[in-house]
Structures are given as structure tokens and as C-alpha cells.
Coordinates of C-alpha atoms and ligand atoms in Angstrom, one line a residue:
M1 CA 160.3 34.6 -25.8
N2 CA 160.3 35.7 -29.4
I3 CA 156.9 37.3 -30.0
I4 CA 156.6 38.1 -33.7
R5 CA 154.9 41.3 -35.0
N6 CA 152.7 41.7 -38.0
Q7 CA 152.6 38.0 -38.9
S8 CA 150.7 36.9 -41.9
L9 CA 148.2 34.2 -40.9
K10 CA 147.8 32.8 -44.5
S11 CA 149.6 29.4 -43.8
Y12 CA 147.8 29.2 -40.4
N13 CA 144.2 28.8 -41.6
T14 CA 143.0 26.2 -43.9
F15 CA 140.9 28.8 -45.9
G16 CA 144.2 30.4 -46.7
I17 CA 143.0 33.9 -46.0
D18 CA 145.9 36.4 -45.9
V19 CA 145.4 38.7 -42.9
K20 CA 147.9 39.7 -40.3
A21 CA 148.1 39.4 -36.5
D22 CA 149.7 42.3 -34.6
F23 CA 151.3 39.7 -32.3
F24 CA 152.1 36.1 -33.0
Y25 CA 153.8 33.2 -31.0
E26 CA 154.2 29.5 -31.6
L27 CA 153.6 27.6 -28.4
N28 CA 155.4 24.3 -27.9
S29 CA 154.8 23.3 -24.3
V30 CA 152.6 23.9 -21.3
Q31 CA 155.8 25.3 -19.7
E32 CA 156.0 27.9 -22.3
L33 CA 152.4 28.7 -21.8
N34 CA 153.1 29.5 -18.2
E35 CA 155.9 31.9 -19.2
I36 CA 154.0 33.5 -22.1
S37 CA 150.9 34.1 -19.9
S38 CA 152.7 36.5 -17.7
S39 CA 153.9 38.6 -20.6
E40 CA 152.4 42.1 -21.2
V41 CA 151.1 41.2 -24.7
F42 CA 149.2 38.1 -23.3
Q43 CA 147.6 40.2 -20.5
N44 CA 146.7 43.3 -22.5
E45 CA 145.8 42.2 -26.0
D46 CA 142.8 40.3 -27.3
L47 CA 143.8 36.7 -27.7
L48 CA 143.0 34.2 -30.5
I49 CA 144.2 30.7 -30.2
I50 CA 144.9 28.9 -33.5
S51 CA 145.6 25.1 -33.6
G52 CA 145.0 23.5 -37.0
G53 CA 143.2 26.6 -38.2
S54 CA 140.6 24.4 -39.9
N55 CA 137.4 25.8 -38.6
L56 CA 138.1 29.5 -38.9
L57 CA 137.2 32.2 -41.4
L58 CA 139.4 35.4 -40.7
T59 CA 137.6 38.5 -42.1
K60 CA 140.1 41.1 -41.0
N61 CA 143.6 41.7 -39.6
F62 CA 143.6 40.5 -36.0
K63 CA 144.4 43.4 -33.7
G64 CA 145.7 41.3 -30.9
F65 CA 147.8 38.3 -30.0
V66 CA 147.6 35.0 -31.9
L67 CA 148.9 32.0 -30.1
K68 CA 149.5 29.0 -32.4
N69 CA 149.2 25.9 -30.4
N70 CA 151.8 23.3 -31.4
I71 CA 152.0 21.3 -28.2
L72 CA 153.0 17.8 -29.4
G73 CA 153.2 14.4 -27.8
I74 CA 151.3 11.1 -27.9
E75 CA 151.5 9.2 -24.5
L76 CA 150.0 5.8 -23.8
V77 CA 148.8 6.5 -20.2
K78 CA 146.8 3.4 -19.4
E79 CA 146.2 0.0 -21.0
D80 CA 144.1 -3.0 -20.1
E81 CA 142.9 -6.1 -21.8
N82 CA 140.4 -4.2 -23.9
D83 CA 141.4 -0.6 -24.3
V84 CA 144.3 1.9 -24.5
F85 CA 144.2 5.4 -23.2
L86 CA 146.1 8.0 -25.2
K87 CA 146.9 11.4 -23.9
V88 CA 147.5 13.5 -27.1
G89 CA 149.1 17.0 -27.2
A90 CA 146.7 19.7 -28.5
G91 CA 149.0 20.5 -31.5
E92 CA 149.1 17.0 -32.9
D93 CA 147.7 16.6 -36.3
W94 CA 144.3 14.9 -36.2
H95 CA 144.7 12.7 -39.2
E96 CA 148.2 11.5 -38.2
L97 CA 146.7 10.5 -34.9
V98 CA 144.0 8.5 -36.7
M99 CA 146.8 6.9 -38.8
Y100 CA 148.8 6.0 -35.6
A101 CA 145.7 4.4 -34.1
V102 CA 144.9 2.5 -37.2
G103 CA 148.5 1.3 -37.6
N104 CA 148.2 -0.2 -34.0
N105 CA 144.8 -1.7 -34.8
W106 CA 143.2 0.5 -32.1
G107 CA 139.7 1.2 -33.1
G108 CA 137.3 4.1 -32.5
I109 CA 138.5 6.9 -34.6
E110 CA 139.0 5.4 -38.0
N111 CA 135.8 6.8 -39.4
L112 CA 137.3 10.3 -38.6
S113 CA 140.1 9.8 -41.0
L114 CA 141.3 12.8 -43.0
I115 CA 139.5 15.4 -41.0
P116 CA 141.7 18.6 -41.1
G117 CA 142.8 20.1 -37.9
N118 CA 144.4 19.2 -34.7
A119 CA 143.8 17.1 -31.7
G120 CA 143.2 20.1 -29.4
T121 CA 140.4 21.6 -31.5
A122 CA 138.6 18.3 -32.1
P123 CA 136.6 18.7 -28.9
M124 CA 135.7 22.3 -29.5
Q125 CA 133.2 21.3 -32.1
N126 CA 133.0 17.6 -31.3
I127 CA 134.3 16.7 -34.8
G128 CA 132.2 14.0 -36.5
A129 CA 131.9 12.1 -39.8
Y130 CA 130.4 8.9 -41.1
G131 CA 128.3 8.0 -38.0
V132 CA 131.2 8.7 -35.4
E133 CA 131.8 11.7 -33.2
L134 CA 134.8 12.5 -31.1
K135 CA 132.7 12.3 -27.9
D136 CA 132.4 8.5 -28.6
T137 CA 136.1 7.9 -27.7
F138 CA 136.8 11.1 -25.7
V139 CA 137.7 10.7 -22.0
C140 CA 138.9 14.0 -20.7
L141 CA 141.0 17.1 -21.7
E142 CA 143.3 19.5 -19.9
A143 CA 143.0 23.2 -20.5
F144 CA 144.7 26.4 -19.2
E145 CA 142.3 28.9 -17.9
I146 CA 143.3 32.3 -19.3
A147 CA 142.0 34.4 -16.3
S148 CA 143.6 32.2 -13.6
G149 CA 146.6 30.5 -15.2
K150 CA 145.5 27.2 -13.6
V151 CA 145.1 24.0 -15.6
H152 CA 141.8 22.3 -15.3
S153 CA 140.6 18.9 -16.3
F154 CA 137.2 18.4 -18.1
T155 CA 135.6 15.0 -18.4
N156 CA 133.4 13.9 -21.4
N157 CA 130.4 15.0 -19.4
D158 CA 131.8 18.4 -18.4
C159 CA 132.3 19.2 -22.1
C160 CA 128.5 19.1 -22.8
F161 CA 129.1 17.7 -26.3
G162 CA 126.4 17.9 -28.9
Y163 CA 126.2 18.0 -32.7
R164 CA 129.3 20.2 -33.6
E165 CA 129.0 21.6 -30.1
S166 CA 130.7 21.8 -26.8
I167 CA 131.1 24.0 -23.8
F168 CA 134.1 25.6 -25.5
K169 CA 131.9 27.0 -28.2
N170 CA 129.4 28.4 -25.6
T171 CA 129.8 29.4 -21.9
H172 CA 133.6 28.7 -22.0
K173 CA 134.3 30.3 -25.3
G174 CA 137.6 32.2 -25.3
K175 CA 138.3 31.3 -21.7
Y176 CA 140.6 28.3 -22.0
I177 CA 143.5 27.0 -24.0
I178 CA 143.2 23.2 -24.5
T179 CA 146.6 21.6 -24.0
S180 CA 145.9 17.9 -24.4
I181 CA 143.0 15.4 -24.9
T182 CA 142.7 11.9 -23.7
I183 CA 140.9 9.3 -25.8
K184 CA 140.1 5.7 -25.2
L185 CA 140.6 3.3 -28.1
S186 CA 139.6 -0.3 -28.4
K187 CA 142.0 -3.2 -28.8
K188 CA 139.0 -5.3 -30.1
P189 CA 137.6 -2.8 -32.5
L190 CA 134.0 -2.8 -33.5
I191 CA 133.4 -1.8 -37.1
N192 CA 131.0 1.1 -37.8
I193 CA 129.8 1.1 -41.3
K194 CA 126.2 2.2 -40.8
Y195 CA 126.8 5.2 -42.9
G196 CA 125.7 4.3 -46.5
D197 CA 128.6 5.8 -48.3
I198 CA 131.1 3.6 -46.4
K199 CA 129.1 0.4 -47.1
N200 CA 129.0 1.2 -50.8
E201 CA 132.7 2.0 -51.0
L202 CA 133.6 -1.3 -49.3
H203 CA 131.3 -3.2 -51.6
K204 CA 132.9 -1.6 -54.6
S205 CA 136.2 -3.0 -53.4
N206 CA 134.7 -6.4 -52.6
I207 CA 135.5 -6.1 -48.9
A208 CA 133.1 -8.2 -46.9
N209 CA 134.9 -8.3 -43.5
P210 CA 136.5 -4.9 -43.2
S211 CA 139.4 -4.2 -40.8
I212 CA 139.6 -0.6 -39.3
R213 CA 142.3 0.1 -42.0
D214 CA 139.7 -0.8 -44.8
V215 CA 137.2 1.5 -43.0
S216 CA 139.8 4.3 -42.8
N217 CA 140.7 3.8 -46.5
A218 CA 137.1 3.8 -47.5
V219 CA 136.5 7.1 -45.6
I220 CA 139.6 8.7 -47.2
K221 CA 138.4 7.7 -50.7
I222 CA 134.9 9.2 -50.0
R223 CA 136.3 12.4 -48.5
K224 CA 138.8 12.8 -51.3
S225 CA 136.1 12.4 -54.0
K226 CA 133.9 15.0 -52.3
L227 CA 135.9 17.4 -50.3
P228 CA 138.5 19.8 -51.5
D229 CA 142.0 19.3 -50.2
P230 CA 142.8 22.4 -48.1
N231 CA 146.4 22.3 -49.4
E232 CA 145.0 22.8 -52.9
I233 CA 141.8 24.8 -52.5
G234 CA 141.3 26.9 -49.4
N235 CA 138.3 25.7 -47.3
S236 CA 137.0 24.9 -43.8
G237 CA 135.0 21.7 -44.5
S238 CA 131.3 22.1 -44.0
F239 CA 130.6 25.8 -43.6
F240 CA 127.1 25.3 -42.2
K241 CA 125.6 22.8 -39.8
N242 CA 122.9 20.5 -41.0
P243 CA 119.7 22.0 -39.6
V244 CA 117.3 20.2 -37.4
I245 CA 113.5 20.7 -37.9
T246 CA 110.3 19.4 -36.5
K247 CA 108.1 16.7 -38.0
A248 CA 105.4 19.3 -38.7
K249 CA 107.9 21.5 -40.7
L250 CA 109.2 18.5 -42.6
E251 CA 105.7 17.4 -43.7
Q252 CA 105.1 20.9 -44.9
L253 CA 108.3 20.8 -46.9
L254 CA 107.6 17.3 -48.3
K255 CA 104.5 18.6 -50.1
T256 CA 106.7 20.8 -52.4
H257 CA 110.0 18.9 -52.1
P258 CA 109.3 15.2 -51.8
D259 CA 113.0 14.4 -52.5
I260 CA 114.4 16.4 -49.5
V261 CA 117.3 14.5 -47.8
K262 CA 116.4 13.9 -44.1
Y263 CA 117.6 11.7 -41.2
P264 CA 115.2 11.0 -38.3
L265 CA 116.7 11.9 -34.9
D266 CA 113.6 11.2 -32.8
E267 CA 109.9 11.0 -33.4
N268 CA 109.6 14.7 -33.8
K269 CA 113.0 15.8 -35.0
F270 CA 114.7 15.4 -38.4
K271 CA 118.1 16.6 -39.6
I272 CA 118.1 17.9 -43.1
A273 CA 121.1 17.7 -45.4
A274 CA 122.1 21.4 -45.8
G275 CA 124.1 20.5 -48.9
W276 CA 120.9 19.3 -50.5
L277 CA 119.1 22.6 -49.6
I278 CA 121.9 24.7 -50.9
E279 CA 122.3 22.6 -54.2
K280 CA 118.5 22.8 -54.6
A281 CA 118.6 26.6 -54.3
G282 CA 121.1 26.7 -57.2
W283 CA 124.3 27.6 -55.4
K284 CA 126.3 24.5 -55.9
G285 CA 129.4 25.3 -57.9
K286 CA 128.7 29.0 -58.1
T287 CA 132.0 31.0 -58.4
F288 CA 132.6 34.7 -57.8
D289 CA 136.1 35.7 -59.0
N290 CA 138.3 33.8 -56.5
Y291 CA 135.7 32.2 -54.2
G292 CA 132.6 30.3 -54.3
V293 CA 130.6 27.2 -53.5
H294 CA 132.4 23.9 -54.0
K295 CA 131.4 22.1 -57.1
K296 CA 131.1 18.6 -55.5
Q297 CA 129.8 19.5 -52.0
A298 CA 127.5 22.5 -51.7
L299 CA 128.1 22.7 -47.9
V300 CA 131.7 23.7 -48.5
L301 CA 132.7 27.3 -49.4
V302 CA 136.1 27.7 -51.1
N303 CA 138.9 30.2 -51.7
Y304 CA 140.4 29.6 -55.1
G305 CA 143.3 31.9 -54.1
G306 CA 143.5 35.4 -52.8
A307 CA 139.9 35.7 -51.7
K308 CA 138.9 38.0 -48.8
G309 CA 137.4 36.4 -45.7
N310 CA 134.8 39.1 -45.8
D311 CA 133.7 38.2 -49.3
I312 CA 133.3 34.5 -48.3
N313 CA 131.4 35.6 -45.1
K314 CA 129.0 37.8 -47.2
L315 CA 128.3 34.8 -49.5
S316 CA 127.5 32.7 -46.6
E317 CA 125.0 35.3 -45.4
L318 CA 123.4 35.4 -48.9
I319 CA 123.1 31.6 -48.9
I320 CA 121.5 31.8 -45.4
E321 CA 118.9 34.4 -46.5
D322 CA 118.1 32.5 -49.7
I323 CA 117.6 29.2 -47.9
N324 CA 115.4 30.9 -45.4
A325 CA 113.4 32.5 -48.1
K326 CA 113.1 29.3 -50.2
F327 CA 112.5 26.6 -47.5
G328 CA 111.9 28.6 -44.3
I329 CA 114.9 27.1 -42.6
R330 CA 117.7 29.3 -41.1
L331 CA 121.1 27.7 -41.6
E332 CA 123.7 28.1 -38.9
K333 CA 127.4 28.6 -39.6
E334 CA 129.7 25.8 -38.3
V335 CA 132.8 27.8 -39.0
N336 CA 134.1 30.3 -36.4
V337 CA 134.0 33.7 -38.1
I338 CA 136.5 36.3 -36.7
Ligands
EPU401 N1 123.9 16.6 -50.6 C1 123.4 17.0 -51.8 N2 124.2 18.0 -52.4 C2 125.4 18.4 -51.9 C3 125.9 17.8 -50.8 C4 125.0 16.9 -50.2 O1 122.3 16.8 -52.3 O2 126.1 19.2 -52.5 C5 123.0 15.5 -49.9 C6 123.2 14.2 -50.6 O3 122.0 13.5 -50.6 C7 124.1 13.4 -49.6 C8 123.7 14.0 -48.2 O4 123.4 15.4 -48.7 O5 123.9 12.0 -49.5 C9 124.7 14.0 -47.2 O6 126.0 14.5 -47.8 P1 127.4 14.1 -47.2 O7 127.4 12.6 -47.0 O8 128.5 14.6 -48.0 O9 127.4 14.7 -45.6 P2 126.8 16.1 -45.1 O10 125.7 15.9 -44.3 O11 126.9 17.1 -46.3 C10 128.2 15.8 -42.9 C11 129.2 16.6 -42.1 C12 130.6 16.4 -42.7 C13 130.9 14.9 -42.7 C14 129.8 14.1 -43.5 C15 130.0 12.7 -43.4 C16 128.1 18.4 -41.1 C17 127.9 19.9 -41.2 N3 128.9 18.0 -42.1 O12 128.1 16.4 -44.2 O13 131.5 17.0 -41.9 O14 132.2 14.6 -43.3 O15 128.5 14.5 -42.9 O16 129.7 12.2 -42.1 O17 127.5 17.8 -40.3 C18 132.7 19.1 -41.5 O18 132.0 19.2 -40.5 O19 133.5 19.9 -41.8 C19 132.4 17.9 -42.3 C20 133.0 17.9 -43.6

């Protein structure tokens, strides 16, 4: 078991932050996890699990043990007339999984094309985009309990999914290592193009009856036009969540900001586009040396190369304070700051 010391984490987080881990190991199987969990380093050091590293802002060297989850494998575990059930290793690249599903004409995750990260971290924050969330196709997952060394199964209900939320970000934070997820995809896909941007994109390409490949292509096009490619500019997608406010609060804001971007959730709750708030407050495209707010999507903070995680975190705090002062709304970070 070759545990590496003083490993740079730069290529293991999509923000591209260059900090080091005292101890580092790339995990390739559940079997290896059983072995490594009895090591002294695993038992005595603070533990950080990295999978795709796409929802992570590292602000300092990690004084502990980083386990990079590379567990691979896509297995068709069940199939009937309507659906297929895929068990997917936590280390599988999410977008490649989507491409595999689209290639087989299995529907359900095509709207989640091009989301950076791996299958095993997708449930942590219930990844979502263009009207679809992981929870819509998620069946169950297996996770290794760090304290006991036992593997537990969690159903969709057990995970308590919410908007960018799950039990693994709350009560179960830091207690489990997800080893696989199982999703259910449809052999008779239903197209979901409710999200305006997709409709417009398909319209532009003169596609009236889209296939799931067409939807996937449209999503890829939209994402590429707005969101920076982490291979070119370090980032973690949306840095903040879209806040939810009450009707009373919305009515008060509409008096001064009639153009506020809002989506009704129920009679009394509205989701507000945080990107709009940040842009309106003048932050969009702001650059400080080698980091800043993305020029095309104000919800995304970026590392132009060599930035410190702490500087990006401080920028996020300044934005939170400013939005609170200007709109009376406190933004919450979506990204995990370590
Ligand atoms: N907007 C602005 N200025 C901006 C950005 C957005 O005014 O700089 C307004 C526009 O009116 C736009 C609206 O906000 O129409 C919504 O923007 P967009 O469609 O880009 O979506 P979002 O609400 O900013 C959310 C998710 C994204 C997901 C998209 C599409 C969150 C925190 N973010 O962004 O997810 O891809 O919807 O479904 O919910 C992620 O979580 O990392 C992520 C990228």
C-alpha cells in the first residue's frame, strides 16, 4: 500500500488550487478500502475524500490523509421492458456516464450533461441542471462507514435529497465513503425541455422532436457558452446556491427591482437567481490579480492560474456581505470550503 507524502492536490481539484496533503492515496477498489482502513494513517489522521474534486475550495495545506476515490465500473444490474438499472463505481466520470447512457438511448440524465465531477459525489449535493436532479433517477448507493468499516446501503429516501442537499452534507458529513451509486434509466425516454434555455437552443437548430442526444447536445452547447471549462479556467461551477425567499420579501424587493429573476416554488416561496443578484451588485467579471467572478456567469468564481483558495473564499465572503447589504438576502455557499 503506497501512501504518498506531501502530494500536491492541484490536479485533483477543478479550482486548480495548489495545496499539499500530508498523506495521499488513490483508491481503486472496495477491497483496497478494506485494507487501507486498517492502516495507521487512516485511523489517526483527519480524512478528506476527493472524487472529481469539482465542488471543493481548498484554502490551506491538508494536514491529514486525502483518499482519492477512483473506484470504477458500470454494471447493468437489472433490466425490464421499460428500464435499466446501472450500478456505477464512485470514481466514474459523471459526463462519461451520461454519454454512455445517451449512446444507449437510455433516458433520464441527459439534461445533466457536462457536469464536472464523478458519479460518487453526484448524490452528495444532488447535482442538478436544466430542470433535472440526480434524485429523479437515483435508486440507491453503497457507502463505507468510516467508524465501523461496514458497507451500508442508502435508498433514495434515506439520502434526504433537497436542492443541492443530501444527508451526506448534513448529519452524515465526513462519516461515509460512497463506493457506488445505482440509477434507473428509461428505455422509453421522456424528453424534459421545460427549461427555457434548452427550448431556445433546440429551436435555433430547427429540432422539433428532439431525441435525448439532441437534448444532451443542447445542454452541452448552453453550458459551454456560459460556464468556464475547468481544464482551461479553474472553477467549481456555481459557487453559491440560488436563495429561496418568501412572497413578502419578494414583494418588497420588486418595488425597487422589478426585473429581479425569480422562480415560484410554491405559493409563498420563490427561488431567486443568485447570478442576477451578483451581476446587479456589480460583481460580474470583476478580476483581482489571478482570480475573480466569471465574465459570463456571475455565480461562478474563477482561478485564472495560481490563485490562493483563501483569496477566492474571501471574495465569496465579500460578495455575501454586499448582497446582504443591497438586497437583504444572505447567499449560501454551494462549494465545500476546506
Ligand atoms: N443571471 C444573470 N446574470 C448572471 C447569471 C444568471 O442575470 O451572471 C440570471 C439570468 O436571468 C438567467 C438566470 O439568472 O436566465 C438563470 O441563470 P442560469 O440558467 O445560468 O442558471 P443559474 O440559476 O445561475 C443553476 C444551477 C447550475 C445549473 C443551471 C441550469 C445553482 C446554484 N446553479 O444556475 O448548476 O447548471 O441552473 O440548470 O442552482 C452548479 O450547481 O454548479 C451549476 C452550474
